[in-house]
Coordinates of C-alpha atoms and ligand atoms in Angstrom, one line a residue:
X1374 CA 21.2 9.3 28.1
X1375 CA 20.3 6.2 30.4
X1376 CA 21.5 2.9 29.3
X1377 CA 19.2 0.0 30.7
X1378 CA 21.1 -3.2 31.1
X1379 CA 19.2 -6.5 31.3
X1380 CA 18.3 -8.3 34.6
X1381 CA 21.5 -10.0 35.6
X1382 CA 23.9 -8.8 33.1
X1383 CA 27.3 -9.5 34.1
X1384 CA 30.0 -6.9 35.5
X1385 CA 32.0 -7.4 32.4
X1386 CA 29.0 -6.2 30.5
X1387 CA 28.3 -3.0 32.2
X1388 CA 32.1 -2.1 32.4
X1389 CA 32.3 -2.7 28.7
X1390 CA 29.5 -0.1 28.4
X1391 CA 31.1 2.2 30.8
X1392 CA 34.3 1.9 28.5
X1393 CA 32.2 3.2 25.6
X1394 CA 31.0 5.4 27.8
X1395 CA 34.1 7.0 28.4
X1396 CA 35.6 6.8 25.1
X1397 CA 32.8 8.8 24.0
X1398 CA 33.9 11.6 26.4
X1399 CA 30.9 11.5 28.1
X1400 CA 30.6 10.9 32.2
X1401 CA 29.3 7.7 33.2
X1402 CA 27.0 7.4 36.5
X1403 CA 26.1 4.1 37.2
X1404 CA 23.6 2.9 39.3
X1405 CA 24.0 -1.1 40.8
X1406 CA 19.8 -2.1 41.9
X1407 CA 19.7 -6.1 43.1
X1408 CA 18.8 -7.2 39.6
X1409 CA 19.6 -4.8 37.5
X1410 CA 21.7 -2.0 36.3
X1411 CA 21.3 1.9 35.1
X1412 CA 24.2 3.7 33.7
X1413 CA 24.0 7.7 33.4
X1414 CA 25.7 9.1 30.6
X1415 CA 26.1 12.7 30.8
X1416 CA 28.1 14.9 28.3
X1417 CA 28.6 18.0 27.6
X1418 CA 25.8 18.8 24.7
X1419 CA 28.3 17.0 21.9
X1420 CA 25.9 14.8 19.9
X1421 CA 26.2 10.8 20.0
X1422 CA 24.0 8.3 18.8
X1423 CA 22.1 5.8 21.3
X1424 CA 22.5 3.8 18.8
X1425 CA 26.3 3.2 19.9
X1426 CA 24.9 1.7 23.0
X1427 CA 22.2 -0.3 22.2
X1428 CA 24.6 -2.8 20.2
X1429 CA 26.0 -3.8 23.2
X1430 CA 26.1 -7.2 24.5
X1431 CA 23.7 -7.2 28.0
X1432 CA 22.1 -3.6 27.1
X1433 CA 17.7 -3.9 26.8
X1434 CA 17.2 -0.4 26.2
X1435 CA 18.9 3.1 25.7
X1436 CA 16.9 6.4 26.6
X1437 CA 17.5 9.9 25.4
X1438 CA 17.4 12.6 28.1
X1439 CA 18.5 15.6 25.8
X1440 CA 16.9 16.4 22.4
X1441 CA 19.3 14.7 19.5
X1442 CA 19.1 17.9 17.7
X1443 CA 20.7 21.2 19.7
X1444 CA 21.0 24.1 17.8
X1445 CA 17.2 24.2 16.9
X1446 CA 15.8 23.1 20.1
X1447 CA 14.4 25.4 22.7
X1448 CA 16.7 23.8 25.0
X1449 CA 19.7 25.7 23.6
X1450 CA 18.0 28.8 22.3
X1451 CA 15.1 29.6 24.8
X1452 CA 13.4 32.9 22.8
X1453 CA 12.2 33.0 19.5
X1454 CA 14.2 33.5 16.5
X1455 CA 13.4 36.4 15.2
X1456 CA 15.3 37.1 11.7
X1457 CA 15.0 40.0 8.8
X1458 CA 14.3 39.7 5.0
X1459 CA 14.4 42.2 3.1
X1460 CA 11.4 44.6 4.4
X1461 CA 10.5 42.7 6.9
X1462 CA 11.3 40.3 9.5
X1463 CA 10.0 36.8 10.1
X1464 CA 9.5 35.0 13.8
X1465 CA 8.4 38.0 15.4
X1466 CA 4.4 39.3 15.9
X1467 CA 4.1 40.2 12.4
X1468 CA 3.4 37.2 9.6
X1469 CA 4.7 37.7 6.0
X1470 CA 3.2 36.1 3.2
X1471 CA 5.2 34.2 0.6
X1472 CA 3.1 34.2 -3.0
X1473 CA 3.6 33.6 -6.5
X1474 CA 3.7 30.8 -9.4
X1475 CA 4.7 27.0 -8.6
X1476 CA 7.3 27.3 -11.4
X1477 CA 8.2 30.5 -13.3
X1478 CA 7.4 29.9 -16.7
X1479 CA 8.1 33.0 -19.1
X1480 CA 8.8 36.4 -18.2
X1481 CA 5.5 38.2 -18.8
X1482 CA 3.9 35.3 -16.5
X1483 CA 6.0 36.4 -13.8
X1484 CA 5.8 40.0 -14.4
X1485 CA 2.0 40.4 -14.0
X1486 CA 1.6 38.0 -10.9
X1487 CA 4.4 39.6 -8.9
X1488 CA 2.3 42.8 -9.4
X1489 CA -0.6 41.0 -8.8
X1490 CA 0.8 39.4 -5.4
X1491 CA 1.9 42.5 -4.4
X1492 CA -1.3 44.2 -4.4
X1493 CA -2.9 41.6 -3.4
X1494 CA -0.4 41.6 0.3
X1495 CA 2.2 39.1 -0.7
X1496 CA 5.6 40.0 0.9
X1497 CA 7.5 38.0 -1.0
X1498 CA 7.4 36.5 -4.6
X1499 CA 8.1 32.6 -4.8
X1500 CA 8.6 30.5 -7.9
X1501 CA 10.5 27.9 -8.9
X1502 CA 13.2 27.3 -11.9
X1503 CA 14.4 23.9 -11.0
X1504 CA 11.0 21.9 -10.5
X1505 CA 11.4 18.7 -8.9
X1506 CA 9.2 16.8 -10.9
X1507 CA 7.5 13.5 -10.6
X1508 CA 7.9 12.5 -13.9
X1509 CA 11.2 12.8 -15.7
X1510 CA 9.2 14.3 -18.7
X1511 CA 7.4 16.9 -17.2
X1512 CA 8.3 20.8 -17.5
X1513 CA 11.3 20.9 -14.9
X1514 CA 11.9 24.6 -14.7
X1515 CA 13.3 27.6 -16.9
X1516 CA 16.5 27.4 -14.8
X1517 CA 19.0 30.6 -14.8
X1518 CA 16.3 32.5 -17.6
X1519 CA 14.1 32.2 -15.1
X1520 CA 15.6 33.5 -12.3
X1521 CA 16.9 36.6 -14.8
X1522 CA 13.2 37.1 -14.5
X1523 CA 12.3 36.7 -11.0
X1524 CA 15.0 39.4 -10.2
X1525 CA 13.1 41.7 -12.9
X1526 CA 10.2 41.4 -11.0
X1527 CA 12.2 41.6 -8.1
X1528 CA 13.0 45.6 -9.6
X1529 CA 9.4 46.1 -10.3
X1530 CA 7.8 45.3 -7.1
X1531 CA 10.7 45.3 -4.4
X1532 CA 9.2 41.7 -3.5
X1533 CA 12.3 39.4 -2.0
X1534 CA 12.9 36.3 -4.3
X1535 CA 11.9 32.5 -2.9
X1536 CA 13.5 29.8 -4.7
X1537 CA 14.0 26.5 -4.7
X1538 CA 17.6 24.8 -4.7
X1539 CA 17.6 21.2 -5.6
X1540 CA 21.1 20.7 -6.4
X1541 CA 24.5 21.4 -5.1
X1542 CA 25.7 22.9 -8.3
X1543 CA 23.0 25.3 -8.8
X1544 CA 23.9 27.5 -5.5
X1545 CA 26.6 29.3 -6.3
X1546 CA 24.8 30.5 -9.6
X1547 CA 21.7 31.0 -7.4
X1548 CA 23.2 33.0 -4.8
X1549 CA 23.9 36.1 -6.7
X1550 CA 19.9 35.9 -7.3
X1551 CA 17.5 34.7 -4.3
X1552 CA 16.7 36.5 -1.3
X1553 CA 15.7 33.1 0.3
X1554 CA 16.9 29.6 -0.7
X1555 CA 13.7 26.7 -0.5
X1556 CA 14.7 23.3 0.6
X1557 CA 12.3 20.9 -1.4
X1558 CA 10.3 18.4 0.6
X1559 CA 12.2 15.5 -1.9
X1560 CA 15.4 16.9 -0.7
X1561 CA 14.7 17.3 3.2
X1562 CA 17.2 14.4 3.6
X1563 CA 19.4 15.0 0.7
X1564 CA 22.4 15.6 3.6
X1565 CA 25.1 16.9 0.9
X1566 CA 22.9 19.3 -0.5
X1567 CA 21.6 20.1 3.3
X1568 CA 25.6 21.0 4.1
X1569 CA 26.5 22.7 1.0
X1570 CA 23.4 25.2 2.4
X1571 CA 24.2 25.3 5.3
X1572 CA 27.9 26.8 4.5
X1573 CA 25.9 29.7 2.4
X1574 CA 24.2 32.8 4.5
X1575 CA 21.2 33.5 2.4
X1576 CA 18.1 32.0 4.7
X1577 CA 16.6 29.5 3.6
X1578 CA 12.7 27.7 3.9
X1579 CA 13.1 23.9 5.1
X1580 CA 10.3 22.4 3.9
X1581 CA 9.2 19.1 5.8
X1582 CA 9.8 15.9 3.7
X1583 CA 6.4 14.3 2.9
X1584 CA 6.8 11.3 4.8
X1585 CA 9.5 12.5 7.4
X1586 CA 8.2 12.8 11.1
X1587 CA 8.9 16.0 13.2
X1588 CA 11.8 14.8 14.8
X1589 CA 13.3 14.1 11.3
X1590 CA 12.8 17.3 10.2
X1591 CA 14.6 18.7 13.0
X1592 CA 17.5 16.5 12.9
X1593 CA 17.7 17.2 9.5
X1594 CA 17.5 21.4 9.9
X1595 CA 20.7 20.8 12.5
X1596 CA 22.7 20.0 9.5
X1597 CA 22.0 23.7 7.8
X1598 CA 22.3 25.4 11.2
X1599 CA 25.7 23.7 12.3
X1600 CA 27.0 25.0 9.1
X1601 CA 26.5 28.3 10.7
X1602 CA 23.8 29.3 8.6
X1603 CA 21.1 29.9 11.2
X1604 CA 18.6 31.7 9.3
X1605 CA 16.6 28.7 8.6
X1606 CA 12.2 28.8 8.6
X1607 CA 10.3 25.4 8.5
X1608 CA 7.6 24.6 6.8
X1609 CA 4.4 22.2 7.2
X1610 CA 3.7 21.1 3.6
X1611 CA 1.7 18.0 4.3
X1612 CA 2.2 14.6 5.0
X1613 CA 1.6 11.5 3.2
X1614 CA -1.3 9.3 4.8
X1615 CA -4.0 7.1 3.9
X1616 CA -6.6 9.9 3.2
X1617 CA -7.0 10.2 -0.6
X1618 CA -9.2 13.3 -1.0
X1619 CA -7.0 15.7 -0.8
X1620 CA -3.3 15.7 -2.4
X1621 CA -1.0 15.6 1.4
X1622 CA -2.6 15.7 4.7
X1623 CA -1.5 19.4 6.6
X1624 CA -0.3 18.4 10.1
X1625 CA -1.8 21.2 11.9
X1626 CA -0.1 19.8 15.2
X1627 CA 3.2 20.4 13.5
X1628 CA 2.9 24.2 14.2
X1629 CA 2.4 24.3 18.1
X1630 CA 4.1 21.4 18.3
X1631 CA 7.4 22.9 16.2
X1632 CA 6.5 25.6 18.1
X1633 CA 7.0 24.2 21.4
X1634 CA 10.2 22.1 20.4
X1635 CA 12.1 24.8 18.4
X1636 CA 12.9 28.8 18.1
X1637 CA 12.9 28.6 14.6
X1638 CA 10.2 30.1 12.8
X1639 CA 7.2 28.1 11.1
X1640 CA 5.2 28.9 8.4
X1641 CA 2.1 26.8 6.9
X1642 CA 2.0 26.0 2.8
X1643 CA -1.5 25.3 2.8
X1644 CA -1.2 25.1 -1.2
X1645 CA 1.3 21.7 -1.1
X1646 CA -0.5 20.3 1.7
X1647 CA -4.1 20.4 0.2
X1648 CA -3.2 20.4 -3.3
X1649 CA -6.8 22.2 -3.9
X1650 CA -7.4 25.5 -4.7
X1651 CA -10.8 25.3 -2.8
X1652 CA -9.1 24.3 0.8
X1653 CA -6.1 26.7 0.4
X1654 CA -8.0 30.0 2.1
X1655 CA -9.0 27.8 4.8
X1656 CA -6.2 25.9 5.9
X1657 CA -3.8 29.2 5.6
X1658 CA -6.5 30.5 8.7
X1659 CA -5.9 27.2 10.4
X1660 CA -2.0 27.1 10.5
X1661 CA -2.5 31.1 11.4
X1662 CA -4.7 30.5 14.2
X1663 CA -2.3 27.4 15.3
X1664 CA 0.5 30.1 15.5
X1665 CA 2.4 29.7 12.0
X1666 CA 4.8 32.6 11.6
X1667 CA 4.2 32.7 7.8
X1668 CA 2.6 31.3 4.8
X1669 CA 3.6 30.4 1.8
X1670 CA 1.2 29.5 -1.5
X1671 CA 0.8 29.6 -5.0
X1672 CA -0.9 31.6 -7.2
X1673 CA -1.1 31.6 -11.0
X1674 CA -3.3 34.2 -13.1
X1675 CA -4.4 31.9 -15.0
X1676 CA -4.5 28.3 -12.7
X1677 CA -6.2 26.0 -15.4
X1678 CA -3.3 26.9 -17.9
X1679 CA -0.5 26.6 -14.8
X1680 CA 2.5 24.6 -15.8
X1681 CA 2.4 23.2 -12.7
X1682 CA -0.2 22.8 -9.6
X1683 CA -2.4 24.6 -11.7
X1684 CA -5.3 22.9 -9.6
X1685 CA -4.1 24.4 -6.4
X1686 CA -3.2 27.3 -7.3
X1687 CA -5.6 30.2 -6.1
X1688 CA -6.5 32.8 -8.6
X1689 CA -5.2 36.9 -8.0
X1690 CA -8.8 37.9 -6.2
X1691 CA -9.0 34.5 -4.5
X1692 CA -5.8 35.0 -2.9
X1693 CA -6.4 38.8 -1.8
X1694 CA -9.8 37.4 -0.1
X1695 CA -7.6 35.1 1.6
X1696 CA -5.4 37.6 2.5
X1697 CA -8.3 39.6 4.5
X1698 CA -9.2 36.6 6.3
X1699 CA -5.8 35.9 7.3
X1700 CA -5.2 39.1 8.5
X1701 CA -8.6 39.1 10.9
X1702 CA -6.8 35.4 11.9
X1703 CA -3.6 37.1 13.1
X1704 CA -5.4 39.9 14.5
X1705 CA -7.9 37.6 16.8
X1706 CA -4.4 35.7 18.3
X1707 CA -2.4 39.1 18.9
X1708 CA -0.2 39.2 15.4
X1709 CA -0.5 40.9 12.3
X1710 CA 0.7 41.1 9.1
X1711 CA 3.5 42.9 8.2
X1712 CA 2.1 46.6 8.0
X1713 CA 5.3 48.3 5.6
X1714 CA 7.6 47.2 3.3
X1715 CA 9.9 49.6 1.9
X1716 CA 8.7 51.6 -0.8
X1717 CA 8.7 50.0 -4.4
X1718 CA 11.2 51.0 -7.1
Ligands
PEP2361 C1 6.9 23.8 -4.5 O1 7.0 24.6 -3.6 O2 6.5 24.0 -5.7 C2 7.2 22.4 -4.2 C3 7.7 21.5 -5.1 O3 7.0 22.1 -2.9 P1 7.3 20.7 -2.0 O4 8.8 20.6 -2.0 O5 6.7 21.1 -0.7 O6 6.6 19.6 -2.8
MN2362 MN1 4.2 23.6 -6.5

């Protein structure tokens, strides 16, 4: 990084800065102009915070060089990541689809919609057990039952199991189930829970915290990776902004520019980030044709009875329509969707 000093700071000043420098085990490279100083610090990749530097007495401004995150920057890992679920791989030229309920809720729900997914080109079944409601009286999730029935579908369809881990305690229960742990956008900063993952090997889908900027969401993906489990995918969910008419705002620019700034796959939940069954097909084409390595989105047999995000849900035929239209998406910017899973049981 580059530490500015103020015109005219004194030479106690700037050695006190050096000092830091130093004890930070970085390597210090100042540079004396007439009026004012630069100092270089240079390190070996080891993360420290500007912030460090910018308390110091005489310092007007500190300047990264190097992305504060490292393991999911481009910087450190130039290629994609490409990694495998089960059937199919995620990162690479072909784009799975994640589909199923918000929130399993009983096990003939998730029976028929798995099947119904399935043939309608899901790759994977989603549906949460722990909902992270907003109100503390609202249906919060059928919990272990629930996930007794996921891996029943599971059997049925041969469909890999997406579910959402809200709490420390739940992972070791949920391990023995889920294929794929999701990282709520409530919890993107919930750094215990973010470790605990991260110390696990099942992958996991990183959603982006609703009012957390890109750089955030990185940061906050290091802490999962660093814990040596690398397999992480993040996800544009929406963003919180002034616009009313629809439930989030989808930050398209998040894909290509995730894309740009990380190897790490990136998938699009048009469902969360609308919150409207009638824009769900179309911004699913948008993140596609942006470059989004996946999607993910809900779909309920019955969305006016839902539990949950009933309204954006998108019926069985609406979401195999969708699927078409994807697929002609990925097809006019070189992908495709994933052409065989292994064989159903
Ligand atoms: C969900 O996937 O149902 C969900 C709660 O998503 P998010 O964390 O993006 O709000
Ligand atoms: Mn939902």
């Amino acid at each position: 990084m580059m530490i500015i000093m103020h015109p005219g700071a004194p030479r106690e000043q700037i050695d006190a800065v050096i000092a830091e420098i130093e004890k930070q085990k970085l390597t210090s490279h100042p540079i004396f102009g007439v009026e004012q100083t630069i100092i270089g610090a240079v390190g070996d990749g080891h993360y420290v915070a500007k912030e460090i530097f910018e308390a110091f007495p005489g310092v007007m401004e500190v300047q990264r060089i190097s992305k504060p995150y490292k393991l999911a920057s481009r910087q450190f890992h130039e290629q994609d990541s490409v990694f495998q679920l089960d059937g199919f791989s995620i990162g690479g030229i072909e784009i799975p689809i994640i589909a199923g309920p918000c929130s399993v809720e009983s096990r003939a729900q998730i029976l028929e919609i798995a099947q119904a997914v399935k043939e309608g080109g899901a790759n994977a079944l989603r549906g949460g057990v722990f909902k992270p409601r907003t109100s503390p009286y609202a249906f919060q999730g059928l919990g272990e039952e629930g996930l007794e029935y996921m891996v029943e579908a599971r059997e049925k369809t041969g469909l890999p199991l997406v579910v959402e881990v809200m709490a420390v305690s739940q992972i070791e229960m949920m391990t023995k189930y889920v294929d794929v742990f999701q990282l709520g956008a409530r919890n993107m900063q919930n750094f215990n829970l973010l470790r605990a993952i991260g110390e696990t090997r099942t992958p996991v889908l990183f959603k982006r915290g609703m009012s957390a900027t890109i750089e955030e969401m990185l940061m906050a993906s290091e802490y999962i990776i660093s814990g040596g489990n690398t397999r992480v995918m993040l996800c544009e969910r929406g963003i919180r902004t002034f616009e009313t008419a629809t439930r989030n705002t989808t930050d398209i620019n998040a894909v290509p520019v995730l894309k740009k700034l990380t190897h790490l796959p990136v998938i699009i939940d048009p469902s969360h980030s609308t919150g409207d069954s009638a824009f769900v097909s179309a911004v699913a084409k948008a993140g596609v044709a942006a470059g989004a390595d996946g999607i993910i989105v809900e779909v309920h047999q019955d969305p006016a009875h839902a539990i949950s995000d009933g309204k954006q849900s998108l019926t069985p035929e609406a979401f195999a329509k969708m699927v078409k239209q994807v697929k002609a998406v990925a097809e006019a910017v070189d992908r495709r969707l994933v052409v065989s899973q292994h064989a159903t049981a």
